[in-house]
């Protein structure tokens, strides 16, 4: 049976999202998972997009990819905290298998290091986390 995954990627920092996507898709291709992509403007849009997609019943799991870089205002905390809370709520309350690959960093340099496949590979980590949760749900006989 094929595992169907939806990658939801925030395109605000497109060059960083592309690096995260490279890592995630490499893992999914090795795991023989089928995947689709959905692009949203920023990290705050990722949890609602996953919630909407989950209503379709088409996906076994979800991968959230994006980047939030600290600026000079409180907005960083809001976006970082609320996107993480939204994903955690979906995972706990709805039992969704979500790999969180939203980087929350101080600088663009930190983001590049964490996103690069040959370095931090956080996109690959998010894909591995998603697949592990899909497997756990199956192991426990939980239906989506």
Coordinates of N, CA and C in Angstrom, one line a residue, residues 27-119:
X27 N 13.9 11.9 1.1 CA 13.5 10.8 2.1 C 12.3 10.1 1.6
X28 N 11.3 10.9 1.1 CA 10.0 10.3 0.6 C 10.3 9.4 -0.6
X29 N 11.1 9.8 -1.5 CA 11.4 8.9 -2.6 C 12.1 7.6 -2.2
X30 N 13.0 7.7 -1.2 CA 13.6 6.5 -0.7 C 12.6 5.6 0.0
X31 N 11.7 6.2 0.7 CA 10.6 5.4 1.4 C 9.5 5.0 0.5
X32 N 9.6 5.3 -0.8 CA 8.6 5.0 -1.8 C 7.2 5.5 -1.4
X33 N 7.2 6.7 -0.9 CA 5.9 7.4 -0.6 C 5.5 8.3 -1.7
X34 N 4.3 8.3 -2.0 CA 3.7 9.3 -3.0 C 3.5 10.6 -2.3
X35 N 3.9 11.7 -2.9 CA 3.6 13.0 -2.3 C 3.2 14.0 -3.3
X36 N 2.4 15.0 -2.7 CA 2.0 16.2 -3.4 C 2.5 17.4 -2.6
X37 N 2.5 18.5 -3.3 CA 2.9 19.7 -2.7 C 1.8 20.8 -2.7
X38 N 1.8 21.6 -1.6 CA 0.9 22.7 -1.6 C 1.7 23.9 -1.0
X39 N 1.6 24.9 -1.7 CA 2.4 26.1 -1.3 C 1.4 27.1 -0.7
X40 N 1.9 27.7 0.4 CA 1.2 28.8 1.1 C 2.2 29.9 1.4
X41 N 1.6 31.1 1.6 CA 2.5 32.3 1.7 C 3.5 32.2 2.9
X42 N 3.1 31.8 4.1 CA 3.9 31.9 5.3 C 3.6 30.8 6.2
X43 N 4.4 30.7 7.3 CA 4.3 29.6 8.3 C 2.9 29.6 9.0
X44 N 2.3 30.8 9.2 CA 1.0 30.8 9.9 C -0.1 30.1 9.1
X45 N 0.1 30.0 7.8 CA -0.9 29.4 6.9 C -0.8 27.9 6.8
X46 N 0.3 27.3 7.3 CA 0.5 25.9 7.2 C -0.5 25.1 8.0
X47 N -0.7 25.4 9.3 CA -1.7 24.5 10.1 C -3.1 24.6 9.5
X48 N -3.6 25.7 9.1 CA -5.0 25.7 8.5 C -5.0 24.9 7.2
X49 N -3.9 25.0 6.4 CA -3.9 24.3 5.1 C -3.9 22.8 5.4
X50 N -3.2 22.3 6.4 CA -3.2 20.9 6.8 C -4.5 20.5 7.3
X51 N -5.2 21.4 8.1 CA -6.5 21.0 8.6 C -7.5 20.9 7.5
X52 N -7.4 21.8 6.5 CA -8.3 21.7 5.3 C -8.0 20.4 4.5
X53 N -6.8 20.1 4.3 CA -6.4 18.9 3.5 C -6.8 17.6 4.2
X54 N -6.8 17.6 5.6 CA -7.1 16.5 6.3 C -8.6 16.1 6.2
X55 N -9.4 17.1 5.9 CA -10.8 16.9 5.7 C -11.1 16.0 4.5
X56 N -10.2 16.0 3.5 CA -10.3 15.3 2.3 C -10.1 13.8 2.5
X57 N -9.4 13.4 3.5 CA -9.1 12.0 3.8 C -8.1 11.4 2.8
X58 N -7.5 12.2 2.0 CA -6.6 11.7 0.9 C -5.2 11.4 1.4
X59 N -4.8 11.9 2.6 CA -3.4 11.8 2.9 C -3.2 11.0 4.2
X60 N -2.1 10.3 4.3 CA -1.7 9.5 5.5 C -0.9 10.4 6.4
X61 N -0.2 11.4 5.9 CA 0.6 12.2 6.7 C 0.9 13.6 6.0
X62 N 1.5 14.4 6.8 CA 1.8 15.8 6.3 C 3.2 16.2 6.8
X63 N 3.8 17.0 5.9 CA 5.1 17.6 6.2 C 5.0 19.1 6.1
X64 N 5.3 19.8 7.2 CA 5.3 21.3 7.2 C 6.7 21.8 7.0
X65 N 6.9 22.6 6.0 CA 8.2 23.2 5.7 C 8.1 24.7 5.6
X66 N 9.0 25.4 6.2 CA 9.1 26.8 6.1 C 10.2 27.4 7.0
X67 N 10.2 28.7 7.1 CA 11.3 29.3 7.9 C 10.7 30.6 8.5
X68 N 11.1 30.8 9.7 CA 10.8 32.1 10.4 C 12.1 32.6 10.9
X69 N 12.5 33.8 10.5 CA 13.7 34.4 10.9 C 13.4 35.6 11.8
X70 N 14.1 35.7 13.0 CA 13.8 36.7 13.9 C 14.1 38.1 13.3
X71 N 13.1 39.0 13.5 CA 13.3 40.4 13.1 C 13.4 41.3 14.3
X72 N 13.0 42.5 14.1 CA 13.1 43.5 15.2 C 11.8 43.6 16.0
X73 N 10.8 42.8 15.6 CA 9.5 43.0 16.3 C 9.1 41.7 17.0
X74 N 8.0 41.7 17.7 CA 7.4 40.6 18.4 C 6.8 39.6 17.4
X75 N 6.6 40.0 16.2 CA 6.0 39.1 15.2 C 6.7 37.7 15.1
X76 N 8.0 37.7 15.3 CA 8.7 36.4 15.2 C 8.1 35.4 16.2
X77 N 7.9 35.9 17.5 CA 7.4 35.0 18.5 C 6.0 34.5 18.2
X78 N 5.2 35.4 17.6 CA 3.8 35.0 17.3 C 3.8 33.9 16.2
X79 N 4.6 34.2 15.1 CA 4.6 33.2 14.0 C 5.2 31.9 14.5
X80 N 6.3 32.0 15.2 CA 7.0 30.7 15.6 C 6.1 29.9 16.5
X81 N 5.6 30.6 17.6 CA 4.8 29.9 18.6 C 3.4 29.4 18.0
X82 N 2.8 30.2 17.3 CA 1.4 29.8 16.8 C 1.5 28.8 15.7
X83 N 2.5 28.8 14.8 CA 2.6 27.8 13.8 C 2.9 26.4 14.5
X84 N 3.8 26.4 15.5 CA 4.1 25.2 16.2 C 2.9 24.7 17.0
X85 N 2.2 25.6 17.7 CA 1.0 25.2 18.4 C 0.0 24.6 17.5
X86 N -0.2 25.3 16.4 CA -1.2 24.8 15.4 C -0.9 23.4 15.0
X87 N 0.3 23.1 14.6 CA 0.7 21.8 14.2 C 0.5 20.7 15.3
X88 N 0.9 21.1 16.5 CA 0.8 20.2 17.7 C -0.6 19.9 18.0
X89 N -1.5 21.0 17.9 CA -2.9 20.7 18.1 C -3.5 19.7 17.1
X90 N -3.1 19.9 15.9 CA -3.6 19.0 14.8 C -3.1 17.5 15.1
X91 N -1.9 17.4 15.5 CA -1.3 16.1 15.8 C -2.0 15.4 17.0
X92 N -2.2 16.2 18.1 CA -2.8 15.6 19.3 C -4.3 15.5 19.2
X93 N -5.0 16.5 18.8 CA -6.4 16.5 18.8 C -7.1 15.7 17.6
X94 N -6.4 15.7 16.5 CA -6.9 15.0 15.3 C -6.2 13.8 15.0
X95 N -5.1 13.5 15.7 CA -4.3 12.3 15.4 C -3.6 12.3 14.0
X96 N -3.3 13.5 13.5 CA -2.6 13.6 12.2 C -1.1 13.4 12.4
X97 N -0.5 12.7 11.4 CA 0.9 12.4 11.4 C 1.6 13.6 10.7
X98 N 2.2 14.5 11.5 CA 2.8 15.7 10.9 C 4.3 15.8 11.3
X99 N 5.1 15.9 10.3 CA 6.6 16.2 10.5 C 6.8 17.7 10.4
X100 N 7.3 18.3 11.5 CA 7.4 19.8 11.6 C 8.8 20.2 11.1
X101 N 8.9 20.7 9.9 CA 10.1 21.3 9.4 C 10.1 22.8 9.2
X102 N 9.4 23.4 10.1 CA 9.4 24.9 10.1 C 10.6 25.4 11.0
X103 N 11.6 26.0 10.3 CA 12.8 26.5 11.0 C 12.4 27.8 11.7
X104 N 12.9 27.9 13.0 CA 12.7 29.2 13.7 C 14.1 29.5 14.1
X105 N 14.7 30.6 13.5 CA 16.1 30.9 13.6 C 16.3 32.4 13.8
X106 N 17.6 32.7 14.3 CA 17.9 34.1 14.5 C 18.4 34.7 13.2
X107 N 19.0 34.0 12.3 CA 19.6 34.6 11.1 C 19.4 33.7 9.9
X108 N 19.5 34.3 8.7 CA 19.4 33.6 7.5 C 20.5 32.5 7.4
X109 N 21.7 32.8 7.9 CA 22.8 31.9 7.9 C 22.5 30.6 8.6
X110 N 21.9 30.8 9.8 CA 21.4 29.6 10.6 C 20.4 28.8 9.8
X111 N 19.5 29.5 9.1 CA 18.5 28.8 8.3 C 19.1 28.0 7.2
X112 N 20.1 28.6 6.5 CA 20.7 27.9 5.4 C 21.5 26.6 5.9
X113 N 22.1 26.8 7.1 CA 22.9 25.6 7.6 C 21.9 24.5 8.0
X114 N 20.8 24.8 8.6 CA 19.8 23.8 9.0 C 19.0 23.2 7.8
X115 N 18.8 24.0 6.8 CA 18.1 23.5 5.6 C 18.9 22.7 4.7
X116 N 20.2 22.9 4.6 CA 21.0 22.2 3.6 C 21.0 20.7 3.8
X117 N 20.7 19.9 2.8 CA 20.7 18.5 2.9 C 22.0 17.9 3.4
X118 N 23.1 18.5 3.0 CA 24.4 18.0 3.4 C 24.8 18.5 4.8
X119 N 24.0 19.3 5.4 CA 24.3 19.8 6.7 C 23.3 19.4 7.7

